[in-house]
CSV table of C-alpha atoms in Angstrom, one decimal:
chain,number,residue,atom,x,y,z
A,1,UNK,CA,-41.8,-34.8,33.9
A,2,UNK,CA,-43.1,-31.2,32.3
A,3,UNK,CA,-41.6,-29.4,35.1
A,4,UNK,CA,-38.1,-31.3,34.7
A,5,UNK,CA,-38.6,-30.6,31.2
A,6,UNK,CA,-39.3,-27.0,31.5
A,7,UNK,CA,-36.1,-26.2,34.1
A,8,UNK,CA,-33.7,-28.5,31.5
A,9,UNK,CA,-35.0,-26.2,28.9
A,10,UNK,CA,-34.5,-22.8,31.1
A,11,UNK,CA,-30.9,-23.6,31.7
A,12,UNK,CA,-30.2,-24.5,28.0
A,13,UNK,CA,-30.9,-21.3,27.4
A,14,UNK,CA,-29.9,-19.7,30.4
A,15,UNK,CA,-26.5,-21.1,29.5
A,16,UNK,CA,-26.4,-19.9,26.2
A,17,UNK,CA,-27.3,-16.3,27.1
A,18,UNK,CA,-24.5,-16.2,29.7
A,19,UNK,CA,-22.3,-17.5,27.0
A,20,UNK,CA,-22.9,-15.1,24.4
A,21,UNK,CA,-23.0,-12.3,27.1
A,22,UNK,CA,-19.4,-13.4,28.2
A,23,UNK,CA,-18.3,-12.8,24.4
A,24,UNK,CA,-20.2,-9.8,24.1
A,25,UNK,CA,-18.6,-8.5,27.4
A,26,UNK,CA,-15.1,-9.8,26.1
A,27,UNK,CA,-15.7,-8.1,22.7
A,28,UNK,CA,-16.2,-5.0,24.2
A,29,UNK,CA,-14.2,-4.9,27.1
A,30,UNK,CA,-11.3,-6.1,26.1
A,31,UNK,CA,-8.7,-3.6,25.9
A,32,UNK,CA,-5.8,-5.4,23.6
A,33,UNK,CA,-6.7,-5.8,19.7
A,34,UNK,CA,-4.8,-8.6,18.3
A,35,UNK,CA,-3.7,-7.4,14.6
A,36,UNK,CA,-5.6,-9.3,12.0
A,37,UNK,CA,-4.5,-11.4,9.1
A,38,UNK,CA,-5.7,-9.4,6.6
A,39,UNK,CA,-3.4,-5.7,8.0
A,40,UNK,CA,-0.7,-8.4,8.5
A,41,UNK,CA,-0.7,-9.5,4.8
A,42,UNK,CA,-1.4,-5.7,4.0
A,43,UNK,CA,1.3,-4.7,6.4
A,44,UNK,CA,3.6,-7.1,4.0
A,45,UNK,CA,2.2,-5.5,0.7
A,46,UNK,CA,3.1,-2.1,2.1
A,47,UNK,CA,6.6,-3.1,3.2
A,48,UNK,CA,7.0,-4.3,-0.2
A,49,UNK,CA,6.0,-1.1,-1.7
A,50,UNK,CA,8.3,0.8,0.5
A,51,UNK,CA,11.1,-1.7,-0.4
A,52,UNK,CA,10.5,-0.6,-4.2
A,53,UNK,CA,10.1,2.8,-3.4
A,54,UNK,CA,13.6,2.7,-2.0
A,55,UNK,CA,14.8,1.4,-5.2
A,56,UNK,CA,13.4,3.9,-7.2
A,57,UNK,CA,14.5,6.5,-5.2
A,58,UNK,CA,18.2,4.7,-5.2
A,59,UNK,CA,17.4,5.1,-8.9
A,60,UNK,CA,16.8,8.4,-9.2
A,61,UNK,CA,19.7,9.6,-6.7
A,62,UNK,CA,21.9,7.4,-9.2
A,63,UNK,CA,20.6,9.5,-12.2
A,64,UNK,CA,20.8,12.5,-10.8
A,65,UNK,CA,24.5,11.9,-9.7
A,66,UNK,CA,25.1,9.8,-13.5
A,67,UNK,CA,24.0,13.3,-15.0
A,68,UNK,CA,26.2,15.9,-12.8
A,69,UNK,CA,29.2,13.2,-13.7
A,70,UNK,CA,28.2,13.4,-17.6
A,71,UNK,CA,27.9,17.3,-17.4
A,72,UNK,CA,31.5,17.4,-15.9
A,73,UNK,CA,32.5,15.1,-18.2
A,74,UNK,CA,30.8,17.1,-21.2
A,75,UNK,CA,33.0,20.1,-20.1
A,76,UNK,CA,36.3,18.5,-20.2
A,77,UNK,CA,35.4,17.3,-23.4
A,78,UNK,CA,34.4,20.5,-24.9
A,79,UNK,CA,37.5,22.2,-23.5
A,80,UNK,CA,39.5,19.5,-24.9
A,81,UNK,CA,38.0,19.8,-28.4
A,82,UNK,CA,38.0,23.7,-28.4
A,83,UNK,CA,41.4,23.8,-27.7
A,84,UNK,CA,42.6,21.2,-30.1
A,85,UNK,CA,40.7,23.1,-32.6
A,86,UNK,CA,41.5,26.5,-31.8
A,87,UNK,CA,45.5,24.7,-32.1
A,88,UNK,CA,44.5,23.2,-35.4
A,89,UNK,CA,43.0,27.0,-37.0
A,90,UNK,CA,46.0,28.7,-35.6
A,91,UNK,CA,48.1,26.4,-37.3
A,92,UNK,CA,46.1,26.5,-40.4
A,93,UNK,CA,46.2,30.5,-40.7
A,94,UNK,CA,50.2,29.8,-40.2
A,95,UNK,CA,50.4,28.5,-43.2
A,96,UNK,CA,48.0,30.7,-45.6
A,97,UNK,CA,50.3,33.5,-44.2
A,98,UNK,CA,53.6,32.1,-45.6
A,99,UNK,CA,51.5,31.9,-48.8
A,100,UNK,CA,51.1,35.7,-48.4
A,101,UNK,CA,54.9,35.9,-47.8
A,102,UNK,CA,55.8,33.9,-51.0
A,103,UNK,CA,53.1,35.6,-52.9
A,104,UNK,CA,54.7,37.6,-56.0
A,105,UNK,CA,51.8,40.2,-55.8
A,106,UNK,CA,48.8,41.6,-53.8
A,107,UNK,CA,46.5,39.4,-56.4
A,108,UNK,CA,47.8,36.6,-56.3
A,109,UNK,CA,48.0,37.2,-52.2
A,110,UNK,CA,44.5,37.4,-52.0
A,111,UNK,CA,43.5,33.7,-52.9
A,112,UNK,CA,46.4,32.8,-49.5
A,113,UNK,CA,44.4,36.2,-47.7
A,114,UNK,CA,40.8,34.6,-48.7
A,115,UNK,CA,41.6,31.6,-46.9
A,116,UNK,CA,43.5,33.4,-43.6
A,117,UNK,CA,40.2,35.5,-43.4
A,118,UNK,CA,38.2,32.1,-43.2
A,119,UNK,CA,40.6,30.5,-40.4
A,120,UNK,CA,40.2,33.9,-38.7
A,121,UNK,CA,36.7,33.8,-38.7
A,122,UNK,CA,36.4,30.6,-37.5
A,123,UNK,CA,39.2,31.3,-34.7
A,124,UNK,CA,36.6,33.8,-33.2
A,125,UNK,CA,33.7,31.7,-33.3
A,126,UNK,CA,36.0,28.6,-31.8
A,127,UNK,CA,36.2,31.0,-29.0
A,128,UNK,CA,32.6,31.9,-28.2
A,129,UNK,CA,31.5,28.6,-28.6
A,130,UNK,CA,34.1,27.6,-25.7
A,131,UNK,CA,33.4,30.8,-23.7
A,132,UNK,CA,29.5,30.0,-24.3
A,133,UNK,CA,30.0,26.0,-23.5
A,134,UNK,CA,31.8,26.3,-20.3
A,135,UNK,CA,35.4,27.4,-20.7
A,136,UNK,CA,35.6,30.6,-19.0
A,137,UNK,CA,34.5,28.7,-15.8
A,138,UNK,CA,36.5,25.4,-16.2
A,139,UNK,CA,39.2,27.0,-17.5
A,140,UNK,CA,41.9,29.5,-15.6
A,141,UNK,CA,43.7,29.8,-17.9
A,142,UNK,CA,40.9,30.9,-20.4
A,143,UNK,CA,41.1,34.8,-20.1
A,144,UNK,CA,45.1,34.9,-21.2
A,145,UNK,CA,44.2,32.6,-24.4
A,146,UNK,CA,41.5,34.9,-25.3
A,147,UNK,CA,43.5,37.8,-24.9
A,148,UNK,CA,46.0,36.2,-26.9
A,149,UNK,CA,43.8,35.1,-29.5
A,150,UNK,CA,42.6,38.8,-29.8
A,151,UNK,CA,46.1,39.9,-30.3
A,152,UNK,CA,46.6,36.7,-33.3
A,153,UNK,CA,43.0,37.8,-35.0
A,154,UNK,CA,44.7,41.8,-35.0
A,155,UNK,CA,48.0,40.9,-36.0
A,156,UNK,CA,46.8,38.5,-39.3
A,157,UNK,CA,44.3,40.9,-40.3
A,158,UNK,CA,46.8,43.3,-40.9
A,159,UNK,CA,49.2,40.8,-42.3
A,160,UNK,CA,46.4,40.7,-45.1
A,161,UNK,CA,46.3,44.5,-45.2
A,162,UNK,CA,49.5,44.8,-46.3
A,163,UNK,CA,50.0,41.7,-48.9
A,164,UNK,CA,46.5,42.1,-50.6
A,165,UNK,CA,46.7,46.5,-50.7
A,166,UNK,CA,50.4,47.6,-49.9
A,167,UNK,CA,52.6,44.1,-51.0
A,168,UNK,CA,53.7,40.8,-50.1
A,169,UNK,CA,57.0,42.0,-49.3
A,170,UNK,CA,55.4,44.2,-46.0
A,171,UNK,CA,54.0,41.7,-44.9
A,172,UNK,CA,56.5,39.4,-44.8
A,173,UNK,CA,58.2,41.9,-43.0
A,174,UNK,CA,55.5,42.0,-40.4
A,175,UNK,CA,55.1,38.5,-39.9
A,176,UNK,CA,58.1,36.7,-40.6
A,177,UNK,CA,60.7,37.4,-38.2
A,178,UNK,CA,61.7,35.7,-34.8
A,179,UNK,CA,59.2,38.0,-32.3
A,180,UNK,CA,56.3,37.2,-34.4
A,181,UNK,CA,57.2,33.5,-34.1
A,182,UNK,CA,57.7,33.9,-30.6
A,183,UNK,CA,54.5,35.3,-29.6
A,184,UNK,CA,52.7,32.6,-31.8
A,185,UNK,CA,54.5,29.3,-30.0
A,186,UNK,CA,53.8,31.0,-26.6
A,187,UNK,CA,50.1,31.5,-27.5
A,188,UNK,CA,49.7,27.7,-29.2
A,189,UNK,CA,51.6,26.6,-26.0
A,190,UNK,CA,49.4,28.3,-23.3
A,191,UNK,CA,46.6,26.6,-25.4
A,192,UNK,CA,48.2,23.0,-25.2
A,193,UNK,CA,48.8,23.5,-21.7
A,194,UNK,CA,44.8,24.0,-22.0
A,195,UNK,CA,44.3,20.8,-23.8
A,196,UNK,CA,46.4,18.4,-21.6
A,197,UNK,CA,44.9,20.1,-18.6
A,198,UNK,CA,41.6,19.3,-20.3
A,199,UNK,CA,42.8,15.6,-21.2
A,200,UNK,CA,43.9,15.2,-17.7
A,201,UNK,CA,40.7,16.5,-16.2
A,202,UNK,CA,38.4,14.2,-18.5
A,203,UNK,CA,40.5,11.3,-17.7
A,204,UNK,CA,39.9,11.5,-14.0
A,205,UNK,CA,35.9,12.3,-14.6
A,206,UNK,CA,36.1,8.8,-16.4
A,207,UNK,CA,38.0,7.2,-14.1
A,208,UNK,CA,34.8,8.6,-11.7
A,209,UNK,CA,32.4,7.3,-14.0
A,210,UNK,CA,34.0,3.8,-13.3
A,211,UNK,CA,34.0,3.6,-9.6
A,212,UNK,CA,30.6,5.1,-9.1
A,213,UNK,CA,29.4,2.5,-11.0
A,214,UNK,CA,31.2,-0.2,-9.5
A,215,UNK,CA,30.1,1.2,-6.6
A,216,UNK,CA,26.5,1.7,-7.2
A,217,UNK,CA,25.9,-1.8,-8.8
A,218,UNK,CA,27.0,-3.3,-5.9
A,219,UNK,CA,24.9,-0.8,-3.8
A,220,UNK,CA,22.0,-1.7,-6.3
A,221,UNK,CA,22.5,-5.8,-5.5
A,222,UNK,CA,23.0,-5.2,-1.9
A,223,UNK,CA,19.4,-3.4,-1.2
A,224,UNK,CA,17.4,-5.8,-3.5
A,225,UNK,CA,19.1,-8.9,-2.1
A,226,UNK,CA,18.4,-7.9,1.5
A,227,UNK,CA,15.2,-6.7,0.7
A,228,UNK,CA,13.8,-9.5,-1.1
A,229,UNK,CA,15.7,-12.2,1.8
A,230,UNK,CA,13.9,-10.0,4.4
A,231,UNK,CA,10.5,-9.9,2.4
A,232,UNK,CA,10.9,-13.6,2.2
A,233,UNK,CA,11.7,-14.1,5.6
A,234,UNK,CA,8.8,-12.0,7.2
A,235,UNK,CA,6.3,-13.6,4.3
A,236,UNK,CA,7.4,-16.9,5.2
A,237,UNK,CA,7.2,-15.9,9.4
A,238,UNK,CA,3.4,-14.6,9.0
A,239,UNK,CA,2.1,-17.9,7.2
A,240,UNK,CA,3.5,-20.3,9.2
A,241,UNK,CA,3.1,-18.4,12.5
A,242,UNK,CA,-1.0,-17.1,11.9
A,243,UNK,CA,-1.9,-19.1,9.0
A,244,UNK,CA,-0.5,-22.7,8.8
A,245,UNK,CA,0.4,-23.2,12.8
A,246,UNK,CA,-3.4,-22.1,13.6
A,247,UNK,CA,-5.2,-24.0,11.3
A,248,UNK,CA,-3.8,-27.4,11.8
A,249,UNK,CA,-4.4,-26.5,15.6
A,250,UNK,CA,-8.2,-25.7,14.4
A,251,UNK,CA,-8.7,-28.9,12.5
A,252,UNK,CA,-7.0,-31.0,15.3
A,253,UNK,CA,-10.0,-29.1,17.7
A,254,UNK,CA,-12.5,-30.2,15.3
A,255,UNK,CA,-11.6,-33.6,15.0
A,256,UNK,CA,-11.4,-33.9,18.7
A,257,UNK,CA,-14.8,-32.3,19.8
A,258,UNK,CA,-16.3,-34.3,16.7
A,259,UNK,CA,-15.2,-37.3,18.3
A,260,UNK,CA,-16.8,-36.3,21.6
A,261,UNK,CA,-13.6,-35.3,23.2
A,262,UNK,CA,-14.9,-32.1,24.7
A,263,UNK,CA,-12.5,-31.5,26.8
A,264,UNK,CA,-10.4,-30.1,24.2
A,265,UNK,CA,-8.8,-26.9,25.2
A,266,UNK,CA,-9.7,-23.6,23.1
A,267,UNK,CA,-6.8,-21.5,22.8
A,268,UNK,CA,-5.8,-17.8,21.4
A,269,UNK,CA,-4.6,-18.0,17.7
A,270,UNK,CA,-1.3,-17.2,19.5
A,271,UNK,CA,-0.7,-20.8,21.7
A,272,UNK,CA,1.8,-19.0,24.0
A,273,UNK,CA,-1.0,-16.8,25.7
A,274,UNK,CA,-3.7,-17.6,28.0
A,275,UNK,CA,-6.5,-19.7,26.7
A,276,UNK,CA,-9.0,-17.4,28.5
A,277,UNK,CA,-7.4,-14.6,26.2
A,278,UNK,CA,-9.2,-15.5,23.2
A,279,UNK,CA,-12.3,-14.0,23.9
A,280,UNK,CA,-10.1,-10.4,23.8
A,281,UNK,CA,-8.7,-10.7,20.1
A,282,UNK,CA,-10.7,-10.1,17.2
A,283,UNK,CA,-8.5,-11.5,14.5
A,284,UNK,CA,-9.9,-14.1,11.9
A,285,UNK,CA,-8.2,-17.0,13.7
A,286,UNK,CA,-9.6,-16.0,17.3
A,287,UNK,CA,-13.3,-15.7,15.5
A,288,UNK,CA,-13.1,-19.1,14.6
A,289,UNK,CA,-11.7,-20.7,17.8
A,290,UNK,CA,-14.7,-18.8,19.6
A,291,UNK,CA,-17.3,-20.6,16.7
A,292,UNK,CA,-15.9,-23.9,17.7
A,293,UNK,CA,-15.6,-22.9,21.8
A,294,UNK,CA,-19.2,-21.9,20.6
A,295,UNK,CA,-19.6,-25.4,18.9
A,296,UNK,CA,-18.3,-27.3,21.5
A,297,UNK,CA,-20.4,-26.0,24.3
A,298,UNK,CA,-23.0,-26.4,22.2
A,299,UNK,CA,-22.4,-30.0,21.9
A,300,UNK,CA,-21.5,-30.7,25.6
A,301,UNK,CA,-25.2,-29.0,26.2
A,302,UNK,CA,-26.9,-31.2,24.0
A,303,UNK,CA,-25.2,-34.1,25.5
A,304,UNK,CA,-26.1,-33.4,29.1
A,305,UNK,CA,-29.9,-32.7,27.8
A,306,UNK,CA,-29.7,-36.0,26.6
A,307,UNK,CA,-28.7,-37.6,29.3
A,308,UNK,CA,-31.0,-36.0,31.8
A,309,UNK,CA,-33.4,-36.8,29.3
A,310,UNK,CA,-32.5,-40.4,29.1
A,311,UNK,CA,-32.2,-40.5,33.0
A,312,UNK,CA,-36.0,-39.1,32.8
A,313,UNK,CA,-37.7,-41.8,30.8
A,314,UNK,CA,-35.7,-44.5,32.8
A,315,UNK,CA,-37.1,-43.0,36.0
A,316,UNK,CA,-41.1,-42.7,34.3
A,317,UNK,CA,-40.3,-46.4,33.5
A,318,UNK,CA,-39.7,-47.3,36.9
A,319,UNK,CA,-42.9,-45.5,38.0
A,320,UNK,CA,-45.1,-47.1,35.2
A,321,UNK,CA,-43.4,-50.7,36.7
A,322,UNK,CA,-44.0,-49.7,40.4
A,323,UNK,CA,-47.6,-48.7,39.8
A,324,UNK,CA,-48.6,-51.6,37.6
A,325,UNK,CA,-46.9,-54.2,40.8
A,326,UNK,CA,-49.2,-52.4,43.0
């Protein structure tokens, strides 16, 4: 009975060695590494942040472009405003020099000359601020109603020479005749020409403004739908496939060797692969089938053990019976 005893023991053990040497082996042999849970779910998380980075970035492509729009914009507008001011001062000095005209002497010519000088003055800042804001480069036409301008400022300056030190009279010969006139329309027309081209050109920078919009809210609603459907999608693939799928398999296993049924297969977290194949992943789910393979040897061991032992004592009953018949 010892000796029974002592071999049942020895290939308990000798059985769990070989065991845990097979694992070890497959551990370290084994040359495919099934992708855990956790880099899966960290996989997701990343795929998320690249998802928002590509927002962002749409974001900041859509600024960028927003801005050149508005800076093109911006220009047309100046140019527009420029020239419908340079059209309104022009205008304006017009009229104070018919007052010099209809002026009945040099001092009372130089309240109408006071307020030319003003326009004038204002005329040749109009024009660096346009030059300055973009007008020289947006404008072809710029450099002829500059040099016209030139010629206005030169020809009212001396219009107020002559009505404020020589007389009225003078100047209203200078300035009020048909050539004067003529060179006046032609220089406010060249700058309306400016201002409808101006019009025009804001116009089609808002008509821009529109469609890029349209355009990049629906570019906008397409990324974040598809991203967030595919996000969904692969969130929803991962739990079911190695989460959910696997552990009702795992708690089926457990009821079943718990009830003795030890012939319950063990197999890879993935069910399509080989059974033997779980002893070559090292994800979470592949851990915990090799406990319960671990388990369930375990148990089918201790059963045999008890068996053999149970077949031992009946056999030392039979040879306590035959000794006490003889």
């Amino acid at each position: 009975y010892t000796k029974n005893k002592n071999l049942i023991t020895s290939g308990f053990m000798s059985t769990g060695n070989t065991r845990d040497q097979r694992d070890h082996a497959g551990n370290d042999n084994g040359s495919e590494q099934t992708v855990s849970i956790k880099a899966r779910i960290l996989a997701l998380v990343a795929a998320f942040a690249v998802m928002a980075l590509g927002i962002a970035g749409l974001g900041v492509l859509t600024i960028r472009d927003y801005d050149r729009m508005m800076k093109n914009y911006g220009l047309s507008y100046d140019n527009t405003y420029y020239g419908e001011h340079l059209n309104y001062l022009v205008s304006s000095a017009v009229m104070e020099s018919r007052g010099i005209y209809l002026s009945k002497d040099t001092t009372s010519a130089r309240v109408f000359a006071k307020r030319l000088e003003n326009d004038l003055t204002e005329i040749e800042q109009t024009l660096e601020d346009w030059k300055v804001n973009g007008g020289q480069a947006k404008l072809a036409s710029f450099g002829v109603i500059e040099k016209q301008a030139q010629e206005f400022l030169t020809f009212r300056r001396e219009l107020i020479r002559l009505g404020t030190t020589v007389s009225p009279t003078e100047a209203d010969k200078l300035g009020n005749n048909e050539r004067a006139r003529a060179r006046r329309i032609a220089f406010q027309a060249d700058v309306e020409k400016a201002v409808l081209a101006s019009r025009k050109d804001l116009a089609n920078h808002q008509a821009i403004a529109r469609e890029y919009n349209a355009k990049r809210a629906i570019h906008f609603m397409t990324v974040a739908i598809l991203g967030i459907v595919l996000m969904v999608a692969i969130s929803v693939w991962i739990v079911v496939e190695f989460i959910s799928k696997p552990l009702r398999t795992i708690a089926h296993a457990i009821i079943s060797v718990s009830e003795g049924k030890y012939d319950t297969p063990i197999p890879d977290a993935h069910p399509h692969h080989d059974p033997a194949h779980v002893h070559h992943q090292h994800d979470e789910i592949a851990a915990v089938w090799r406990a319960i393979e671990h388990l369930r040897d375990r148990a089918v061991e201790a059963d045999r053990l008890a068996r053999e032992q149970r077949e031992t004592e009946r056999l030392k009953q039979m040879e306590l019976r035959q000794i006490i018949l003889d």
